[in-house]
Coordinates of C-alpha atoms and ligand atoms in Angstrom, one line a residue:
Chain A
M87 CA 33.4 -9.1 4.8
T88 CA 30.0 -8.0 5.9
E89 CA 29.7 -4.5 5.7
I90 CA 27.2 -1.7 4.7
I91 CA 27.5 1.3 2.8
Y92 CA 25.2 4.2 3.7
H93 CA 25.6 7.7 2.3
D94 CA 28.9 6.9 1.2
A95 CA 30.3 5.7 4.6
V96 CA 31.2 2.2 5.3
Y97 CA 29.9 0.4 8.4
P98 CA 31.6 -2.9 9.2
L99 CA 28.9 -5.4 10.7
Q100 CA 29.6 -7.3 13.9
P101 CA 28.9 -11.1 13.6
D102 CA 25.0 -11.4 14.0
E103 CA 24.7 -7.5 13.9
T104 CA 21.6 -6.2 12.1
V105 CA 21.8 -3.0 9.5
L106 CA 19.7 -1.1 12.0
D107 CA 21.8 -2.0 15.1
A108 CA 25.1 -1.2 13.1
L109 CA 23.9 2.1 12.3
L110 CA 22.6 3.1 15.5
R111 CA 26.0 1.9 17.1
N112 CA 27.6 4.2 14.9
G113 CA 25.5 7.2 15.9
V114 CA 23.3 7.4 12.5
D115 CA 19.9 8.7 13.1
V116 CA 17.6 6.4 11.2
P117 CA 13.9 5.9 11.8
Y118 CA 12.8 2.8 13.6
A119 CA 10.4 1.7 16.2
C120 CA 9.5 -2.3 17.1
K121 CA 12.7 -3.7 16.2
T122 CA 10.8 -7.1 15.6
G123 CA 9.9 -6.5 11.8
V124 CA 6.3 -5.6 12.5
C125 CA 6.1 -1.8 12.3
Q126 CA 8.3 -1.1 9.3
S127 CA 9.2 2.1 10.2
C128 CA 13.1 1.1 9.5
M129 CA 12.4 0.0 5.9
M130 CA 15.5 0.8 3.9
K131 CA 16.4 0.2 0.0
A132 CA 19.1 -1.8 -1.2
A133 CA 21.1 0.1 -3.9
A134 CA 23.4 -3.1 -4.7
G135 CA 23.5 -6.3 -3.1
E136 CA 21.0 -8.6 -2.2
P137 CA 18.9 -8.2 1.0
P138 CA 18.4 -11.5 2.7
S139 CA 14.7 -12.8 2.2
S140 CA 14.2 -13.0 5.7
S141 CA 14.6 -9.0 5.9
Q142 CA 11.7 -8.7 3.4
R143 CA 9.3 -11.0 5.0
G144 CA 5.8 -9.2 5.3
L145 CA 6.7 -6.7 2.7
K146 CA 4.5 -6.5 -0.5
P147 CA 5.9 -8.3 -3.6
T148 CA 6.4 -4.9 -5.1
R149 CA 8.4 -3.4 -2.3
R150 CA 10.7 -6.7 -2.5
A151 CA 11.0 -6.4 -6.2
Q152 CA 12.5 -2.9 -5.7
G153 CA 15.2 -4.1 -2.9
Y154 CA 13.2 -2.8 0.2
F155 CA 14.0 -4.4 3.4
L156 CA 13.6 -4.1 7.0
A157 CA 16.8 -2.8 8.7
C158 CA 16.1 -4.5 12.0
Q159 CA 15.5 -7.8 10.3
C160 CA 18.6 -7.6 8.2
K161 CA 21.9 -9.6 8.7
P162 CA 23.5 -9.4 5.2
D163 CA 25.7 -12.2 4.0
G164 CA 28.0 -9.8 2.2
R165 CA 28.3 -6.2 1.2
L166 CA 25.3 -4.1 0.9
I167 CA 24.8 -0.7 -0.4
V168 CA 21.6 0.7 1.4
G169 CA 19.9 4.1 1.3
D170 CA 16.8 5.8 2.3
A171 CA 13.4 5.0 0.5
G172 CA 13.7 7.8 -2.0
E173 CA 15.8 10.4 -4.2
V174 CA 15.6 13.8 -5.3
I175 CA 15.8 14.9 -8.9
A176 CA 15.3 18.0 -11.0
A177 CA 12.9 18.0 -14.0
R178 CA 11.7 20.7 -16.8
L179 CA 8.0 20.9 -17.8
M180 CA 7.9 19.8 -21.5
E181 CA 4.2 20.1 -22.6
K182 CA 1.0 20.8 -21.0
T183 CA -2.4 19.5 -22.5
P184 CA -6.1 19.5 -21.3
L185 CA -7.5 16.2 -21.0
N186 CA -10.9 17.4 -19.8
A187 CA -12.5 20.5 -18.1
R188 CA -10.7 20.0 -15.0
V189 CA -7.7 17.7 -15.8
I190 CA -4.4 18.4 -17.6
R191 CA -1.7 16.1 -18.7
L192 CA 1.9 17.3 -17.7
R193 CA 5.0 15.7 -19.3
F194 CA 8.4 16.5 -17.5
E195 CA 11.9 15.7 -18.7
P196 CA 14.1 14.4 -15.9
E197 CA 17.3 16.1 -15.7
S198 CA 19.0 12.7 -14.4
R199 CA 18.1 9.1 -15.1
V200 CA 15.5 7.4 -13.0
D201 CA 14.4 4.1 -12.8
W202 CA 11.0 4.8 -11.3
A203 CA 7.9 2.5 -12.2
A204 CA 4.8 3.9 -14.0
G205 CA 2.0 4.0 -11.4
Q206 CA 4.3 5.0 -8.5
F207 CA 4.1 8.6 -7.2
V208 CA 6.3 11.4 -6.3
S209 CA 6.3 14.6 -4.4
L210 CA 6.3 17.4 -6.9
I211 CA 8.3 20.4 -5.2
R212 CA 7.8 23.9 -6.5
G213 CA 10.6 26.4 -6.4
D214 CA 9.2 28.0 -3.1
G215 CA 9.6 24.5 -1.4
E216 CA 5.8 23.7 -1.5
S217 CA 4.9 20.2 -2.3
R218 CA 2.1 17.7 -3.3
S219 CA 2.0 14.0 -4.4
Y220 CA 1.3 13.2 -8.1
S221 CA 1.5 9.7 -9.5
I222 CA 3.2 8.6 -12.7
A223 CA 1.3 7.8 -15.7
S224 CA 4.1 7.2 -17.8
A225 CA 6.9 4.4 -18.0
P226 CA 9.9 6.9 -17.2
V227 CA 12.5 4.5 -18.7
R228 CA 10.8 3.6 -21.9
D229 CA 8.9 6.9 -22.5
G230 CA 11.8 9.0 -21.4
F231 CA 9.5 11.5 -19.7
I232 CA 7.4 11.6 -16.4
E233 CA 3.7 12.1 -17.2
M234 CA 1.1 13.5 -14.6
H235 CA -2.4 14.1 -14.6
V236 CA -3.4 16.8 -12.5
Q237 CA -7.0 17.6 -11.3
R238 CA -7.6 21.3 -10.7
V239 CA -8.7 21.7 -7.0
E240 CA -10.2 25.1 -6.2
G241 CA -8.2 27.4 -3.9
G242 CA -5.4 24.7 -3.7
A243 CA -1.6 25.6 -3.7
I244 CA -0.1 23.4 -6.2
S245 CA -2.8 22.5 -8.8
P246 CA -4.2 25.8 -9.7
W247 CA -0.8 27.1 -10.1
L248 CA 0.1 24.0 -12.4
H249 CA -2.9 24.5 -14.5
E250 CA -2.6 28.4 -14.7
E251 CA 1.0 29.4 -14.3
A252 CA 3.5 26.9 -14.7
E253 CA 4.4 26.9 -18.3
P254 CA 6.7 24.7 -20.4
G255 CA 10.3 25.3 -19.2
E256 CA 9.5 25.6 -15.7
R257 CA 11.7 23.8 -13.5
I258 CA 10.6 21.7 -10.4
R259 CA 12.1 18.9 -8.2
L260 CA 10.6 15.5 -7.9
R261 CA 11.3 13.3 -4.7
G262 CA 10.6 9.7 -4.9
P263 CA 9.5 7.3 -5.9
Y264 CA 6.9 6.0 -3.4
G265 CA 4.4 3.3 -3.4
D266 CA 3.4 0.1 -4.7
C267 CA 1.1 0.6 -7.2
F268 CA 3.1 -0.6 -10.2
Y269 CA 3.0 -3.9 -12.6
L270 CA 4.9 -6.5 -11.4
S271 CA 6.2 -8.9 -14.4
G272 CA 6.0 -12.5 -13.6
E273 CA 2.8 -14.5 -13.5
P274 CA 1.6 -12.7 -16.7
E275 CA -1.5 -15.0 -16.5
R276 CA -2.9 -13.7 -13.4
P277 CA -6.4 -11.7 -13.9
L278 CA -5.9 -7.9 -13.1
L279 CA -8.1 -5.7 -11.5
L280 CA -7.5 -1.9 -12.2
A281 CA -10.1 0.5 -10.5
C282 CA -9.8 4.2 -10.2
T283 CA -11.8 7.4 -9.8
G284 CA -10.8 10.8 -11.4
T285 CA -7.2 11.2 -11.8
G286 CA -6.8 8.0 -9.9
L287 CA -6.4 7.1 -13.6
A288 CA -2.8 8.4 -13.9
P289 CA -1.1 5.6 -11.7
I290 CA -3.8 3.1 -13.4
Y291 CA -2.9 4.2 -16.8
G292 CA 1.0 3.7 -16.1
V293 CA 0.1 0.1 -14.7
L294 CA -2.2 -0.7 -17.5
R295 CA 0.5 0.3 -20.3
D296 CA 3.4 -1.5 -18.4
A297 CA 1.2 -4.5 -18.4
L298 CA 0.4 -4.4 -22.2
A299 CA 3.9 -3.6 -22.7
L300 CA 5.4 -6.3 -20.8
G301 CA 2.9 -8.8 -22.5
H302 CA 0.4 -9.5 -19.7
S303 CA -1.8 -12.4 -21.2
G304 CA -4.5 -12.9 -18.2
P305 CA -7.7 -10.9 -18.3
I306 CA -7.3 -6.9 -17.6
H307 CA -10.5 -5.4 -16.1
L308 CA -10.4 -1.5 -16.1
L309 CA -12.9 0.5 -14.4
H310 CA -12.8 4.3 -14.1
G311 CA -15.3 6.0 -12.2
G312 CA -16.5 9.6 -12.3
L313 CA -19.3 11.8 -11.0
D314 CA -20.6 11.9 -14.7
E315 CA -19.2 11.7 -18.0
S316 CA -17.4 14.9 -17.9
G317 CA -15.2 13.4 -15.0
L318 CA -13.7 10.9 -17.1
Y319 CA -10.9 11.3 -19.8
L320 CA -8.7 9.4 -22.1
V321 CA -11.7 7.7 -23.3
D322 CA -11.2 7.4 -26.9
E323 CA -7.4 6.2 -26.3
L324 CA -8.6 3.4 -23.7
L325 CA -11.4 2.3 -26.2
D326 CA -8.9 2.2 -28.8
L327 CA -6.7 0.1 -26.5
A328 CA -9.6 -2.3 -25.6
G329 CA -10.2 -2.8 -29.2
R330 CA -6.7 -4.0 -29.8
Y331 CA -6.2 -6.2 -26.7
S332 CA -8.7 -8.7 -26.4
N333 CA -7.8 -9.3 -22.9
L334 CA -8.5 -5.8 -21.8
S335 CA -11.9 -4.8 -20.8
Y336 CA -12.8 -1.0 -20.2
T337 CA -15.7 0.0 -18.1
R338 CA -16.6 3.6 -17.5
C339 CA -18.9 3.9 -14.2
V340 CA -20.6 7.6 -13.6
L341 CA -23.1 8.5 -10.7
N342 CA -25.1 10.5 -12.8
G343 CA -26.1 10.3 -16.6
A344 CA -27.5 7.8 -18.9
S345 CA -26.2 4.2 -19.4
K346 CA -24.8 3.4 -22.9
P347 CA -22.5 0.6 -24.1
G348 CA -19.3 0.7 -22.1
L349 CA -20.8 3.1 -19.7
V350 CA -22.7 2.1 -16.7
V351 CA -24.6 4.4 -14.2
G352 CA -23.9 3.3 -10.5
D353 CA -21.6 3.4 -7.7
I354 CA -18.2 1.8 -8.6
G355 CA -17.8 0.4 -5.3
E356 CA -20.7 -2.0 -5.9
L357 CA -20.0 -2.5 -9.8
L358 CA -16.4 -3.5 -8.9
L359 CA -17.9 -6.6 -7.3
Q360 CA -19.7 -7.6 -10.7
T361 CA -16.5 -8.0 -12.2
A362 CA -16.0 -11.5 -10.8
P363 CA -17.5 -13.9 -8.2
S364 CA -14.3 -13.9 -6.3
F365 CA -11.0 -12.0 -6.6
S366 CA -8.8 -14.8 -5.1
G367 CA -5.4 -15.2 -7.1
W368 CA -6.0 -11.4 -8.8
R369 CA -4.0 -8.7 -8.5
V370 CA -5.7 -5.6 -7.6
Y371 CA -4.8 -2.1 -7.9
L372 CA -7.1 0.9 -6.5
C373 CA -6.4 4.6 -6.9
G374 CA -8.3 7.8 -6.6
A375 CA -10.6 9.5 -4.0
P376 CA -9.5 8.1 -0.6
D377 CA -13.1 7.0 0.6
L378 CA -13.6 4.9 -2.3
V379 CA -10.1 3.7 -2.4
R380 CA -10.4 2.3 1.2
L381 CA -14.1 1.0 0.5
M382 CA -12.8 -0.8 -2.6
Q383 CA -9.9 -2.1 -0.9
K384 CA -12.1 -3.7 2.0
K385 CA -14.5 -5.3 -0.8
V386 CA -11.9 -6.9 -2.7
F387 CA -10.0 -8.2 0.3
L388 CA -13.5 -9.8 1.7
H389 CA -14.0 -11.1 -1.9
G390 CA -10.8 -13.1 -1.8
A391 CA -8.0 -11.0 -2.7
T392 CA -5.1 -11.3 -0.4
S393 CA -3.9 -8.3 1.3
Q394 CA -0.4 -8.5 -0.3
D395 CA -2.1 -8.3 -4.0
I396 CA -3.9 -5.4 -3.2
H397 CA -2.1 -2.1 -4.1
A398 CA -4.0 0.9 -3.2
D399 CA -3.1 4.7 -3.5
A400 CA -5.7 6.8 -1.9
F401 CA -5.1 10.4 -3.0
I402 CA -5.3 11.8 0.5
P403 CA -5.1 15.6 0.6
K404 CA -1.9 17.0 2.3
Q405 CA -2.5 18.0 5.8
V406 CA -1.6 21.7 6.0
Chain B
M265 CA 11.8 -28.6 21.5
P266 CA 10.9 -25.8 19.3
N267 CA 8.7 -23.4 21.1
L268 CA 4.9 -22.7 20.1
Y269 CA 5.4 -20.0 17.9
E270 CA 8.1 -22.1 15.7
Q271 CA 6.0 -25.1 16.0
L272 CA 3.1 -22.9 14.3
G273 CA 5.3 -21.9 11.6
G274 CA 6.5 -18.4 12.7
D275 CA 6.4 -15.7 10.5
A276 CA 4.6 -17.4 7.5
A277 CA 2.1 -18.8 9.7
V278 CA 1.4 -15.3 11.0
D279 CA 0.9 -14.0 7.3
Q280 CA -1.2 -17.0 6.4
A281 CA -3.4 -16.7 9.6
V282 CA -4.0 -12.9 9.1
E283 CA -5.5 -13.1 5.9
I284 CA -8.2 -15.5 7.3
F285 CA -8.4 -14.0 10.5
Y286 CA -8.8 -10.3 9.5
R287 CA -11.6 -11.4 7.1
K288 CA -13.7 -12.9 9.9
V289 CA -13.1 -9.9 12.3
L290 CA -14.5 -7.7 9.4
T291 CA -17.5 -9.5 8.9
D292 CA -18.3 -10.5 12.7
D293 CA -21.2 -8.3 13.5
R294 CA -20.2 -8.7 17.2
I295 CA -16.8 -6.9 16.8
S296 CA -16.5 -5.4 13.4
R297 CA -17.3 -2.1 14.7
F298 CA -13.9 -2.2 16.9
F299 CA -12.2 -2.3 13.3
D300 CA -13.8 0.0 11.3
D301 CA -10.4 1.9 11.0
V302 CA -10.3 3.0 7.3
D303 CA -6.7 2.3 6.7
M304 CA -6.5 -1.4 6.0
D305 CA -2.5 -1.8 5.8
T306 CA -2.3 -0.2 9.5
Q307 CA -4.9 -2.7 10.5
I308 CA -3.3 -5.6 9.0
A309 CA 0.2 -4.6 10.5
K310 CA -1.7 -4.5 14.0
Q311 CA -3.5 -7.9 13.3
K312 CA 0.0 -9.2 12.8
A313 CA 1.4 -7.8 16.2
F314 CA -1.7 -9.4 17.8
L315 CA -1.2 -12.9 16.0
T316 CA 2.5 -12.8 16.6
M317 CA 1.8 -12.3 20.3
A318 CA -0.8 -14.9 20.7
F319 CA 1.3 -17.6 18.8
G320 CA 4.1 -16.9 21.7
G321 CA 6.4 -15.0 19.0
P322 CA 8.9 -12.0 19.5
N323 CA 7.1 -9.1 20.6
H324 CA 7.9 -5.8 22.7
Y325 CA 4.4 -5.3 24.2
S326 CA 4.2 -5.2 28.1
G327 CA 0.7 -5.6 29.9
L328 CA 0.8 -1.9 30.1
D329 CA 1.2 -1.6 26.5
M330 CA -1.9 -3.7 26.2
R331 CA -3.9 -1.5 28.5
Q332 CA -3.2 1.6 26.7
G333 CA -3.7 -0.2 23.3
H334 CA -7.4 -1.0 24.1
K335 CA -8.2 1.8 26.5
H336 CA -10.2 3.9 23.5
L337 CA -12.0 0.4 22.9
V338 CA -13.0 -0.2 26.4
E339 CA -14.5 3.5 26.3
R340 CA -16.2 2.3 23.4
G341 CA -17.9 -0.5 25.0
L342 CA -15.3 -3.5 24.7
T343 CA -16.1 -6.2 27.1
D344 CA -15.7 -10.1 28.0
E345 CA -18.0 -11.0 25.2
H346 CA -15.9 -9.5 22.7
V347 CA -12.8 -10.9 24.1
D348 CA -14.4 -14.4 23.9
A349 CA -15.5 -13.4 20.1
V350 CA -12.0 -12.7 19.1
I351 CA -10.5 -16.0 20.8
E352 CA -13.1 -17.9 19.2
L353 CA -12.5 -16.4 15.6
L354 CA -8.7 -17.0 16.2
G355 CA -9.4 -20.4 17.0
E356 CA -11.7 -20.9 13.7
S357 CA -8.9 -19.5 11.6
L358 CA -6.2 -21.9 12.9
Q359 CA -8.6 -24.8 12.6
E360 CA -8.9 -23.9 8.7
L361 CA -5.2 -23.9 8.6
N362 CA -5.5 -27.3 10.1
V363 CA -3.5 -26.4 13.2
P364 CA -3.6 -29.4 15.8
A365 CA -6.0 -28.7 18.6
E366 CA -3.7 -28.8 21.2
L367 CA -1.5 -25.9 19.8
I368 CA -4.8 -24.0 19.3
A369 CA -5.6 -24.5 23.0
Q370 CA -2.2 -23.0 23.7
V371 CA -2.9 -20.1 21.7
A372 CA -6.1 -19.5 23.1
A373 CA -4.5 -19.6 26.7
I374 CA -1.9 -16.8 25.5
A375 CA -5.0 -14.7 24.3
E376 CA -6.8 -15.4 27.6
G377 CA -3.9 -14.3 29.7
A378 CA -4.2 -10.9 28.0
R379 CA -7.9 -10.6 29.0
K380 CA -7.4 -8.4 32.0
D381 CA -5.1 -6.1 30.6
V382 CA -6.9 -5.7 27.4
L383 CA -10.3 -4.6 29.2
N384 CA -8.3 -2.6 31.6
R385 CA -9.2 -4.4 34.7
Ligands
FAD117 C1 -0.4 9.2 -3.3 C2 -1.0 10.1 -3.8 C3 -1.1 10.4 -5.3 C4 -1.6 11.7 -5.7 N1 -1.7 11.6 -7.0 C5 -2.5 12.5 -7.7 C6 -2.5 12.6 -9.1 O1 -1.9 11.6 -9.9 N2 -3.3 13.6 -9.9 C7 -4.1 14.6 -9.0 O2 -4.6 15.2 -9.4 N3 -3.9 14.5 -7.5 C8 -3.0 13.6 -7.1 N4 -2.9 13.6 -5.6 C9 -3.7 14.8 -4.9 C10 -2.5 15.8 -4.8 O3 -1.4 15.4 -4.1 C11 -3.1 17.0 -4.2 O4 -3.8 16.9 -3.0 C12 -3.9 17.8 -4.8 O5 -3.5 18.2 -6.3 C13 -4.3 19.5 -4.3 O6 -3.4 19.9 -4.1 P1 -3.4 21.7 -3.8 O7 -2.1 22.1 -3.6 O8 -3.9 22.1 -5.3 O9 -4.6 21.9 -3.2 P2 -4.2 22.0 -1.2 O10 -3.6 23.1 -1.2 O11 -3.5 20.7 -0.9 O12 -5.9 21.9 -0.9 C14 -6.5 23.1 -1.0 C15 -7.8 22.8 -0.3 O13 -8.7 21.9 -1.0 C16 -8.8 20.6 -0.4 N5 -8.8 19.4 -1.0 C17 -7.7 18.8 -1.6 N6 -7.9 17.9 -2.5 C18 -9.3 17.9 -2.8 C19 -10.2 17.1 -3.3 N7 -9.7 16.0 -4.2 N8 -11.5 17.5 -3.3 C20 -12.1 18.4 -2.4 N9 -11.0 19.3 -1.6 C21 -10.0 19.1 -1.8 C22 -7.9 20.6 1.0 O14 -8.2 19.9 1.9 C23 -7.9 22.3 1.2 O15 -8.6 22.5 2.2 C24 -2.2 12.5 -5.1 C25 -2.3 12.4 -3.5 C26 -1.5 11.2 -2.9 C27 -1.6 11.2 -1.5
HEM118 C1 -7.6 -11.2 23.3 C2 -6.5 -10.6 23.6 C3 -5.9 -9.5 22.9 C4 -4.6 -9.3 22.6 C5 -3.3 -10.2 23.0 C6 -4.5 -8.2 21.7 C7 -3.5 -7.7 21.2 C8 -3.3 -6.6 20.4 C9 -1.9 -6.1 19.9 C10 -0.6 -6.7 20.3 C11 -2.3 -5.0 19.3 C12 -1.6 -3.9 18.5 C13 -1.0 -2.7 19.4 C14 -0.5 -1.9 18.6 O1 0.6 -1.9 18.1 O2 -1.0 -0.7 18.7 C15 -3.8 -4.9 19.3 C16 -4.5 -3.6 18.7 C17 -6.0 -3.8 18.5 N1 -6.9 -4.5 19.3 FE1 -6.4 -6.2 20.4 N2 -6.0 -7.6 21.6 C18 -6.7 -8.6 22.2 C19 -8.2 -8.5 22.1 C20 -8.8 -7.6 21.3 C21 -10.3 -7.4 21.3 C22 -11.2 -8.5 22.2 C23 -10.6 -6.5 20.7 C24 -11.9 -5.8 19.7 C25 -13.0 -6.7 19.8 C26 -9.4 -5.9 20.1 C27 -9.3 -4.9 19.3 C28 -8.1 -4.3 18.9 C29 -7.9 -3.0 17.8 C30 -9.1 -2.3 17.2 C31 -6.7 -2.9 17.8 C32 -6.0 -1.5 17.0 C33 -6.1 -0.2 18.0 C34 -5.6 0.9 17.2 O3 -6.7 1.6 16.6 O4 -4.7 1.5 17.3 N3 -8.1 -6.6 20.7 N4 -4.3 -5.8 20.0

């Protein structure tokens, strides 16, 4: 019997009917627009059951791996339990540690089990409902906690509160996970480019640790950019990792300062291109300042990476 | 007889072509300025919509949609030479994918058919 289960209700499908049409026919209000598999507004996630691959066309491999599919293109073969993209959990702040003058590391204990991947991002919701997006620097399943790196933004609603007021024991809610900046196992020999600025290192650090834990064998090039050396962090730890894994290279890029081994002065958008003559066949992860992320995205695409292999999270400030 | 879209390889062909076509568009001095949109993912989705349409595939765009969709570009100086450039790059992309010339001609004809609407004439 072909049927879908959505928010605990069962909807039998008529022959040749799509998941979207079945939900709409039953008066369920779900987002959609083009109904031709182009706009992706009707994206949903399968909690159980296999969505047909024809309903995952055009989605990035990271999304497909997580069971995302397009409801308007989905005619399942059997039973499919479907959900919206994202869940809400409660979490408790366990510890808070400075990483540099403007960045703190927060570790949260989730109050329910989550299968979120290192490098994805979540919406952190304070008690009063105010929320901002932060990326996950830990592997929640393996580490048992959710780690974030938060930069203090002067005059901001959430980051100064996290820096100065939130104390261990504070309870918040997290909604997610979102985004496709996470490591894909399979094809461990493919070269990886991990480039970030500022706290863009949070998701990149998550991806890196996952890649190493899962035995990535191809070269991994990590570039971390900042205005000057004081904007970087976790330097000793990353140098140590680069010393232990021969396939990992770690380059720090600063706009201002003097160069020394492992630290180059220049624009990360330019330096990036010196990593390889072509990024054809590479998997690329780009996170941090929106303008730089977009610039780097275009550059690596024009230098051979396919759009499917570029995973970018631009840290765009919330429009308030 | 499979239709043009099927002969070209459908969805998978669109995915392949967009990688080549969008690179050409971004680096072509005649038209790249129209595609400076900072969000690459959105642009790629739109490029796919364009290619699906040019390939004669399923799409819901009317002539009016095409007019409205390109109106802001006409205001920024979009003219015949830009449409020519797009059709040329489209042809080059399909050639790289070894699409037979007669199918390329059919694709060009479909794109040509949108010229008046795209230019809001
Ligand atoms: C996908 C995603 C992932 C993110 N991950 C992280 C992360 O891992 N770590 C992290 O620290 N941040 C991350 N951010 C940014 C974060 O969501 C907030 O935007 C940031 O913490 C500022 O929030 P706020 O409430 O303190 O400031 P707001 O109250 O939102 O902003 C206050 C004022 O400062 C401006 N502003 C905001 N950010 C900046 C900035 N960077 N530079 C200059 N002005 C700014 C705003 O426009 C506004 O005028 C991410 C954003 C996105 C979209
Ligand atoms: C030749 C016939 C053409 C066809 C059939 C066509 C088709 C399309 C389609 C289907 C879309 C997506 C609309 C949407 O969903 O928003 C689109 C968008 C777009 N087209 Fe065209 N197009 C043509 C010519 C051109 C030319 C000549 C240019 C510029 C040189 C151009 C520039 C754009 C841009 C920039 C967008 C994105 C607009 C936005 O910012 O929303 N197009 N086109």
